Amino acid sequence: MAPEQTYDGGPVAALRRIAFLMERGREDTRRVQAFRAAAAVLLPLPAEEVAARVDAGTLTELAGIGPSTAAVAESAVRGVVPERLARLEREHDGPLAAGGRELRKALRGDLHSHSDWSDGGSPIEEMAFTAMELGHDYLVLTDHSPRLTVANGLSVARLTKQLGVVDAVNEHLAGTGFTLLKGIEVDILDDGGLDQTDEMLARLDLRVASVHSKLRQDAAGMTQRMLGAIRNPRTNVLGHCTGRMVMGNRGTRPSSEFDARAVFEACAEHDVAVEINSRPERRDPPSTLIELARDLGCLFSIDSDSHAPGQLDFLDYGCERAEAAGIDADRIVNTWPRDRLLAWAAKAG
Ligand SMILES: [Zn+2]
Ligand SMILES: [Zn+2]
């Protein structure tokens, strides 16, 4: 039997790391949730109380701690690497994609992420802390807009409240060099309008605009709809432009039909970045469209579209695709320092 390895991270860090590795390995989110919930239960408890419960074998008397999460916490408290953590490190650590390593190092942040305020699985602060731990300088929080009720889209009132939470998170992280930026993934409405008031959009640092409905409408209508959003001076990033799904538990779905040349020419003209969405089930846009946008002079963003902290690492997949298409790092807006990104995104003045 291999000798036990020492571990000094404590039980909360061990549980968070396990959840992170399961998420980046795309394990079922309900299985991951037990570890995130257990970390949240132990976080506020004094270390002496947790240690006393380990000695007494009473960790599982706490609501939210079951046998598997208790086993992890017990090993960590005893200063030994939990067996489950060691196994997951072996299975899931290391780059997610073979290519794109240089580009991945050049990325300073991520422009597309969701918290449990819309359809993500974790609180805002957990997303921010994890992004900071990954070495990001910034993460844009882009929860959904009101019309996407299936994803619990944010009304004006809820978004207003969320902006206060973002301020509080940033106060807590002051001096770390990391900033949580205010954003939205705003639905592109049928008429090309954006699904949030202009006053609210103006209060944000950056806006990703995406189509989530009527994906099968005719090409002429879809093109006009996308052009309307791209011409809106509030739009900074065109999210997952084709809407396709290439795999996954939601099934597959073909690309929407639209005049890609007209759409990307408008993106270049109006300084809107074309998103390379890193989610493995999206791989959006397809490679031929990434190359078309490249040839038409577009800017790009490489985004995780993460709905859980571990998915923030999905950027590896997008970097591999951008490198394969020969996209220069300086044309990818999230390689830019925060202040340059913010100046670019504030184009509406
Ligand atoms: Zn989306
Ligand atoms: Zn999204």
Tab-separated table of C-alpha atoms and ligand atoms in Angstrom:
chain	number	residue	atom	x	y	z
A	1	MET	CA	0.000	0.000	0.000
A	2	ALA	CA	1.289	3.486	-0.861
A	3	PRO	CA	2.300	5.560	2.158
A	4	GLU	CA	-0.205	8.207	3.182
A	5	GLN	CA	0.672	11.659	1.899
A	6	THR	CA	0.492	14.591	4.260
A	7	TYR	CA	-2.111	17.277	3.614
A	8	ASP	CA	-2.249	20.690	5.261
A	9	GLY	CA	-5.072	22.395	3.336
A	10	GLY	CA	-7.820	21.641	5.856
A	11	PRO	CA	-11.226	20.050	5.251
A	12	VAL	CA	-12.918	22.972	3.427
A	13	ALA	CA	-10.124	23.250	0.871
A	14	ALA	CA	-10.174	19.483	0.316
A	15	LEU	CA	-13.941	19.452	-0.286
A	16	ARG	CA	-13.751	22.491	-2.624
A	17	ARG	CA	-10.903	20.963	-4.597
A	18	ILE	CA	-12.821	17.699	-5.000
A	19	ALA	CA	-15.854	19.603	-6.307
A	20	PHE	CA	-13.675	21.661	-8.656
A	21	LEU	CA	-12.016	18.568	-10.130
A	22	MET	CA	-15.373	16.804	-10.570
A	23	GLU	CA	-16.823	19.849	-12.356
A	24	ARG	CA	-13.882	20.288	-14.710
A	25	GLY	CA	-14.138	16.547	-15.410
A	26	ARG	CA	-17.840	17.148	-16.255
A	27	GLU	CA	-19.228	14.816	-13.620
A	28	ASP	CA	-22.908	15.004	-12.766
A	29	THR	CA	-23.556	18.290	-10.938
A	30	ARG	CA	-25.870	16.658	-8.376
A	31	ARG	CA	-23.003	14.420	-7.249
A	32	VAL	CA	-20.710	17.452	-7.012
A	33	GLN	CA	-23.241	19.401	-4.966
A	34	ALA	CA	-22.751	17.191	-1.884
A	35	PHE	CA	-19.109	18.266	-1.652
A	36	ARG	CA	-19.876	21.954	-2.208
A	37	ALA	CA	-22.650	21.789	0.401
A	38	ALA	CA	-20.384	20.067	2.929
A	39	ALA	CA	-17.676	22.710	2.435
A	40	ALA	CA	-20.294	25.402	3.091
A	41	VAL	CA	-21.368	23.646	6.324
A	42	LEU	CA	-17.800	23.363	7.666
A	43	LEU	CA	-16.565	26.804	6.540
A	44	PRO	CA	-18.071	28.829	9.436
A	45	LEU	CA	-17.205	26.253	12.152
A	46	PRO	CA	-14.133	26.806	14.362
A	47	ALA	CA	-11.315	24.369	13.515
A	48	GLU	CA	-11.407	23.030	17.107
A	49	GLU	CA	-15.060	22.069	16.751
A	50	VAL	CA	-14.426	20.216	13.494
A	51	ALA	CA	-11.422	18.437	15.041
A	52	ALA	CA	-13.470	17.489	18.110
A	53	ARG	CA	-16.194	16.044	15.890
A	54	VAL	CA	-13.609	14.031	13.959
A	55	ASP	CA	-12.287	12.599	17.259
A	56	ALA	CA	-15.807	11.818	18.455
A	57	GLY	CA	-16.953	10.511	15.062
A	58	THR	CA	-19.894	12.938	15.029
A	59	LEU	CA	-19.301	14.890	11.794
A	60	THR	CA	-22.239	13.140	10.123
A	61	GLU	CA	-24.581	14.524	12.792
A	62	LEU	CA	-24.227	17.885	11.019
A	63	ALA	CA	-26.925	18.485	8.422
A	64	GLY	CA	-25.291	18.321	4.989
A	65	ILE	CA	-22.421	15.991	5.985
A	66	GLY	CA	-22.762	12.393	4.832
A	67	PRO	CA	-20.388	9.407	5.042
A	68	SER	CA	-18.339	10.302	1.919
A	69	THR	CA	-17.920	13.966	2.762
A	70	ALA	CA	-17.149	13.108	6.391
A	71	ALA	CA	-14.413	10.698	5.247
A	72	VAL	CA	-12.795	13.492	3.238
A	73	ALA	CA	-12.985	15.914	6.156
A	74	GLU	CA	-11.603	13.340	8.613
A	75	SER	CA	-8.530	12.643	6.468
A	76	ALA	CA	-7.897	16.353	5.949
A	77	VAL	CA	-8.211	17.107	9.673
A	78	ARG	CA	-5.750	14.269	10.421
A	79	GLY	CA	-3.346	15.854	7.903
A	80	VAL	CA	-3.591	13.078	5.333
A	81	VAL	CA	-4.546	13.489	1.657
A	82	PRO	CA	-8.134	12.198	1.362
A	83	GLU	CA	-8.251	9.084	-0.807
A	84	ARG	CA	-10.989	10.556	-3.023
A	85	LEU	CA	-8.986	13.728	-3.580
A	86	ALA	CA	-5.868	11.748	-4.537
A	87	ARG	CA	-7.882	9.706	-7.038
A	88	LEU	CA	-9.504	12.783	-8.619
A	89	GLU	CA	-6.156	14.567	-8.895
A	90	ARG	CA	-4.873	11.561	-10.822
A	91	GLU	CA	-7.964	11.383	-13.054
A	92	HIS	CA	-8.774	15.024	-13.702
A	93	ASP	CA	-5.774	17.287	-13.193
A	94	GLY	CA	-3.618	18.554	-16.059
A	95	PRO	CA	-4.614	20.516	-19.175
A	96	LEU	CA	-8.031	19.645	-20.638
A	97	ALA	CA	-6.779	20.047	-24.208
A	98	ALA	CA	-3.486	19.215	-25.897
A	99	GLY	CA	-3.193	22.460	-27.883
A	100	GLY	CA	-3.556	26.133	-27.028
A	101	ARG	CA	-1.225	26.142	-24.015
A	102	GLU	CA	0.518	29.430	-24.912
A	103	LEU	CA	-2.798	31.151	-25.569
A	104	ARG	CA	-4.213	29.832	-22.321
A	105	LYS	CA	-1.294	31.414	-20.456
A	106	ALA	CA	-1.979	34.698	-22.257
A	107	LEU	CA	-5.626	34.869	-21.102
A	108	ARG	CA	-6.127	37.234	-18.170
A	109	GLY	CA	-9.760	36.522	-17.516
A	110	ASP	CA	-13.101	35.239	-18.685
A	111	LEU	CA	-16.059	37.253	-20.017
A	112	HIS	CA	-18.928	34.773	-19.631
A	113	SER	CA	-19.968	33.020	-16.391
A	114	HIS	CA	-23.115	32.181	-14.439
A	115	SER	CA	-23.861	31.997	-10.710
A	116	ASP	CA	-26.776	30.471	-8.808
A	117	TRP	CA	-28.619	33.770	-9.294
A	118	SER	CA	-29.622	32.423	-12.735
A	119	ASP	CA	-28.881	28.839	-13.858
A	120	GLY	CA	-25.409	28.305	-12.412
A	121	GLY	CA	-24.776	25.968	-9.481
A	122	SER	CA	-22.610	28.053	-7.154
A	123	PRO	CA	-22.772	31.391	-5.340
A	124	ILE	CA	-21.168	34.488	-6.850
A	125	GLU	CA	-18.299	34.514	-4.331
A	126	GLU	CA	-17.377	30.891	-5.046
A	127	MET	CA	-17.124	31.674	-8.769
A	128	ALA	CA	-14.985	34.734	-8.001
A	129	PHE	CA	-12.662	32.955	-5.540
A	130	THR	CA	-12.123	30.085	-7.956
A	131	ALA	CA	-11.373	32.443	-10.864
A	132	MET	CA	-8.856	34.215	-8.642
A	133	GLU	CA	-7.276	30.887	-7.636
A	134	LEU	CA	-6.921	30.015	-11.340
A	135	GLY	CA	-4.827	33.145	-11.764
A	136	HIS	CA	-7.408	35.282	-13.558
A	137	ASP	CA	-7.173	39.062	-13.161
A	138	TYR	CA	-10.903	39.387	-13.821
A	139	LEU	CA	-14.108	37.432	-14.293
A	140	VAL	CA	-17.247	38.952	-15.789
A	141	LEU	CA	-20.402	37.704	-14.065
A	142	THR	CA	-22.994	37.334	-16.832
A	143	ASP	CA	-26.199	35.887	-15.452
A	144	HIS	CA	-29.202	35.648	-17.765
A	145	SER	CA	-31.718	38.381	-18.616
A	146	PRO	CA	-35.424	38.477	-17.575
A	147	ARG	CA	-37.053	36.779	-20.541
A	148	LEU	CA	-35.069	33.580	-20.053
A	149	THR	CA	-37.359	32.427	-17.268
A	150	VAL	CA	-36.226	28.767	-17.575
A	151	ALA	CA	-32.783	29.983	-16.498
A	152	ASN	CA	-34.173	32.251	-13.749
A	153	GLY	CA	-33.170	35.407	-15.665
A	154	LEU	CA	-32.617	38.542	-13.566
A	155	SER	CA	-35.223	41.316	-13.455
A	156	VAL	CA	-34.158	44.946	-13.054
A	157	ALA	CA	-34.672	44.595	-9.299
A	158	ARG	CA	-32.620	41.398	-8.964
A	159	LEU	CA	-29.829	42.685	-11.210
A	160	THR	CA	-29.704	45.892	-9.152
A	161	LYS	CA	-29.337	43.791	-6.016
A	162	GLN	CA	-26.685	41.625	-7.676
A	163	LEU	CA	-24.564	44.683	-8.489
A	164	GLY	CA	-24.432	45.415	-4.758
A	165	VAL	CA	-23.229	41.872	-4.084
A	166	VAL	CA	-20.509	42.259	-6.733
A	167	ASP	CA	-19.365	45.469	-5.002
A	168	ALA	CA	-19.242	43.616	-1.671
A	169	VAL	CA	-17.231	40.723	-3.167
A	170	ASN	CA	-14.751	43.212	-4.646
A	171	GLU	CA	-14.397	45.017	-1.312
A	172	HIS	CA	-13.594	41.664	0.271
A	173	LEU	CA	-10.994	40.938	-2.432
A	174	ALA	CA	-9.417	44.401	-2.396
A	175	GLY	CA	-5.645	44.213	-2.746
A	176	THR	CA	-5.627	40.786	-4.411
A	177	GLY	CA	-5.348	42.204	-7.932
A	178	PHE	CA	-8.495	40.316	-8.946
A	179	THR	CA	-11.734	42.069	-9.943
A	180	LEU	CA	-15.200	40.617	-10.409
A	181	LEU	CA	-16.724	42.617	-13.250
A	182	LYS	CA	-20.411	43.424	-13.712
A	183	GLY	CA	-21.990	41.884	-16.763
A	184	ILE	CA	-24.954	40.137	-18.298
A	185	GLU	CA	-25.714	37.520	-20.912
A	186	VAL	CA	-28.561	39.444	-22.454
A	187	ASP	CA	-31.061	37.709	-24.712
A	188	ILE	CA	-31.344	38.975	-28.260
A	189	LEU	CA	-35.094	39.538	-28.694
A	190	ASP	CA	-37.035	38.660	-31.847
A	191	ASP	CA	-36.714	42.233	-33.136
A	192	GLY	CA	-32.971	42.450	-32.468
A	193	GLY	CA	-33.443	44.417	-29.248
A	194	LEU	CA	-31.725	43.483	-25.994
A	195	ASP	CA	-33.680	41.993	-23.097
A	196	GLN	CA	-32.777	44.533	-20.413
A	197	THR	CA	-33.354	48.255	-19.918
A	198	ASP	CA	-30.737	50.552	-21.380
A	199	GLU	CA	-30.268	52.112	-17.922
A	200	MET	CA	-29.281	48.753	-16.464
A	201	LEU	CA	-27.084	47.812	-19.433
A	202	ALA	CA	-25.284	51.136	-19.001
A	203	ARG	CA	-24.456	50.290	-15.368
A	204	LEU	CA	-22.553	47.150	-16.387
A	205	ASP	CA	-18.898	46.765	-17.320
A	206	LEU	CA	-19.504	44.398	-20.233
A	207	ARG	CA	-22.424	42.803	-22.067
A	208	VAL	CA	-22.576	39.449	-23.901
A	209	ALA	CA	-25.583	39.249	-26.259
A	210	SER	CA	-26.869	35.792	-27.247
A	211	VAL	CA	-29.788	34.176	-29.046
A	212	HIS	CA	-31.602	31.590	-26.904
A	213	SER	CA	-35.006	31.314	-28.577
A	214	LYS	CA	-36.489	30.684	-32.031
A	215	LEU	CA	-33.173	29.186	-33.082
A	216	ARG	CA	-34.777	27.678	-36.176
A	217	GLN	CA	-36.173	30.897	-37.652
A	218	ASP	CA	-35.425	31.657	-41.311
A	219	ALA	CA	-31.965	32.899	-42.256
A	220	ALA	CA	-33.061	36.392	-43.314
A	221	GLY	CA	-34.945	36.972	-40.078
A	222	MET	CA	-32.138	35.586	-37.904
A	223	THR	CA	-29.567	37.742	-39.710
A	224	GLN	CA	-31.592	40.921	-39.129
A	225	ARG	CA	-32.123	39.966	-35.518
A	226	MET	CA	-28.402	39.443	-34.902
A	227	LEU	CA	-27.472	42.624	-36.780
A	228	GLY	CA	-29.863	44.581	-34.562
A	229	ALA	CA	-28.042	43.365	-31.456
A	230	ILE	CA	-24.577	43.913	-32.938
A	231	ARG	CA	-25.434	47.513	-33.903
A	232	ASN	CA	-26.636	48.243	-30.384
A	233	PRO	CA	-23.800	50.277	-28.849
A	234	ARG	CA	-24.183	48.383	-25.549
A	235	THR	CA	-23.225	45.029	-27.104
A	236	ASN	CA	-19.605	43.964	-26.569
A	237	VAL	CA	-19.579	40.220	-27.269
A	238	LEU	CA	-21.725	38.050	-29.558
A	239	GLY	CA	-22.253	34.847	-27.518
A	240	HIS	CA	-22.310	31.297	-29.014
A	241	CYS	CA	-23.504	32.653	-32.380
A	242	THR	CA	-24.846	29.490	-34.024
A	243	GLY	CA	-26.599	28.006	-30.972
A	244	ARG	CA	-25.549	24.518	-32.021
A	245	MET	CA	-25.136	21.610	-29.587
A	246	VAL	CA	-22.694	18.936	-30.680
A	247	MET	CA	-23.081	16.564	-27.693
A	248	GLY	CA	-24.337	16.334	-24.132
A	249	ASN	CA	-27.389	15.465	-22.083
A	250	ARG	CA	-29.531	18.164	-23.723
A	251	GLY	CA	-29.095	16.352	-27.058
A	252	THR	CA	-27.657	17.743	-30.258
A	253	ARG	CA	-28.996	20.653	-32.286
A	254	PRO	CA	-27.884	22.101	-35.630
A	255	SER	CA	-26.531	25.616	-36.123
A	256	SER	CA	-29.034	28.420	-36.647
A	257	GLU	CA	-29.116	29.690	-40.219
A	258	PHE	CA	-27.935	33.238	-40.864
A	259	ASP	CA	-25.683	35.228	-43.204
A	260	ALA	CA	-22.418	34.725	-41.317
A	261	ARG	CA	-20.471	37.103	-43.534
A	262	ALA	CA	-22.919	39.958	-42.899
A	263	VAL	CA	-22.968	39.200	-39.163
A	264	PHE	CA	-19.176	39.099	-38.794
A	265	GLU	CA	-18.700	42.193	-40.985
A	266	ALA	CA	-21.031	44.013	-38.625
A	267	CYS	CA	-19.096	42.697	-35.611
A	268	ALA	CA	-15.861	44.054	-37.112
A	269	GLU	CA	-17.490	47.393	-37.933
A	270	HIS	CA	-19.139	47.846	-34.521
A	271	ASP	CA	-16.240	46.524	-32.449
A	272	VAL	CA	-18.153	43.506	-31.149
A	273	ALA	CA	-16.026	40.465	-30.261
A	274	VAL	CA	-17.074	37.085	-31.634
A	275	GLU	CA	-17.165	34.621	-28.761
A	276	ILE	CA	-15.372	31.302	-29.025
A	277	ASN	CA	-17.570	29.428	-26.559
A	278	SER	CA	-15.452	26.795	-24.820
A	279	ARG	CA	-18.220	24.510	-23.580
A	280	PRO	CA	-17.515	21.022	-24.994
A	281	GLU	CA	-21.176	20.539	-25.978
A	282	ARG	CA	-21.241	23.836	-27.898
A	283	ARG	CA	-17.855	24.258	-29.655
A	284	ASP	CA	-19.436	27.388	-31.087
A	285	PRO	CA	-18.728	28.833	-33.666
A	286	PRO	CA	-17.692	25.895	-35.830
A	287	SER	CA	-14.126	26.108	-37.151
A	288	THR	CA	-15.114	27.351	-40.618
A	289	LEU	CA	-16.941	30.297	-39.021
A	290	ILE	CA	-14.031	31.095	-36.682
A	291	GLU	CA	-11.868	31.277	-39.812
A	292	LEU	CA	-14.390	33.494	-41.620
A	293	ALA	CA	-14.532	35.905	-38.655
A	294	ARG	CA	-10.728	35.871	-38.543
A	295	ASP	CA	-10.512	36.771	-42.236
A	296	LEU	CA	-13.084	39.569	-41.838
A	297	GLY	CA	-10.985	41.228	-39.116
A	298	CYS	CA	-13.118	40.455	-36.055
A	299	LEU	CA	-12.002	40.571	-32.462
A	300	PHE	CA	-12.642	37.447	-30.381
A	301	SER	CA	-13.228	36.469	-26.778
A	302	ILE	CA	-12.524	32.964	-25.482
A	303	ASP	CA	-15.136	32.282	-22.824
A	304	SER	CA	-15.899	29.390	-20.505
A	305	ASP	CA	-19.661	30.069	-20.216
A	306	SER	CA	-19.168	28.276	-16.901
A	307	HIS	CA	-22.156	27.293	-14.779
A	308	ALA	CA	-19.939	25.873	-11.985
A	309	PRO	CA	-16.497	26.862	-10.657
A	310	GLY	CA	-14.662	23.851	-12.120
A	311	GLN	CA	-16.005	24.745	-15.561
A	312	LEU	CA	-13.929	27.940	-15.502
A	313	ASP	CA	-11.124	25.654	-16.713
A	314	PHE	CA	-13.039	24.924	-19.934
A	315	LEU	CA	-11.043	27.842	-21.422
A	316	ASP	CA	-8.465	25.175	-22.352
A	317	TYR	CA	-10.841	23.873	-25.030
A	318	GLY	CA	-11.455	27.297	-26.587
A	319	CYS	CA	-7.749	28.124	-26.605
A	320	GLU	CA	-6.995	24.945	-28.509
A	321	ARG	CA	-9.559	25.920	-31.164
A	322	ALA	CA	-8.371	29.540	-31.428
A	323	GLU	CA	-4.785	28.386	-31.842
A	324	ALA	CA	-5.824	25.906	-34.529
A	325	ALA	CA	-7.478	28.792	-36.399
A	326	GLY	CA	-4.326	30.899	-36.073
A	327	ILE	CA	-5.940	33.740	-34.097
A	328	ASP	CA	-3.361	36.231	-32.789
A	329	ALA	CA	-3.431	36.682	-29.015
A	330	ASP	CA	-3.835	40.455	-29.329
A	331	ARG	CA	-7.127	40.013	-31.231
A	332	ILE	CA	-8.544	38.110	-28.249
A	333	VAL	CA	-9.930	40.744	-25.903
A	334	ASN	CA	-9.538	38.683	-22.734
A	335	THR	CA	-5.761	38.619	-23.206
A	336	TRP	CA	-5.940	42.372	-22.559
A	337	PRO	CA	-5.279	43.965	-19.161
A	338	ARG	CA	-8.408	44.870	-17.253
A	339	ASP	CA	-8.226	48.615	-17.948
A	340	ARG	CA	-7.849	48.118	-21.688
A	341	LEU	CA	-10.768	45.686	-21.680
A	342	LEU	CA	-12.963	48.120	-19.723
A	343	ALA	CA	-12.099	51.049	-21.990
A	344	TRP	CA	-12.987	48.966	-25.032
A	345	ALA	CA	-16.245	47.725	-23.491
A	346	ALA	CA	-17.330	51.244	-22.507
A	347	LYS	CA	-17.604	52.306	-26.157
A	348	ALA	CA	-21.156	53.602	-25.748
A	349	GLY	CA	-19.744	56.391	-23.591
B	1	ZN	ZN	-26.151	31.380	-23.623
B	2	ZN	ZN	-24.113	31.581	-20.807
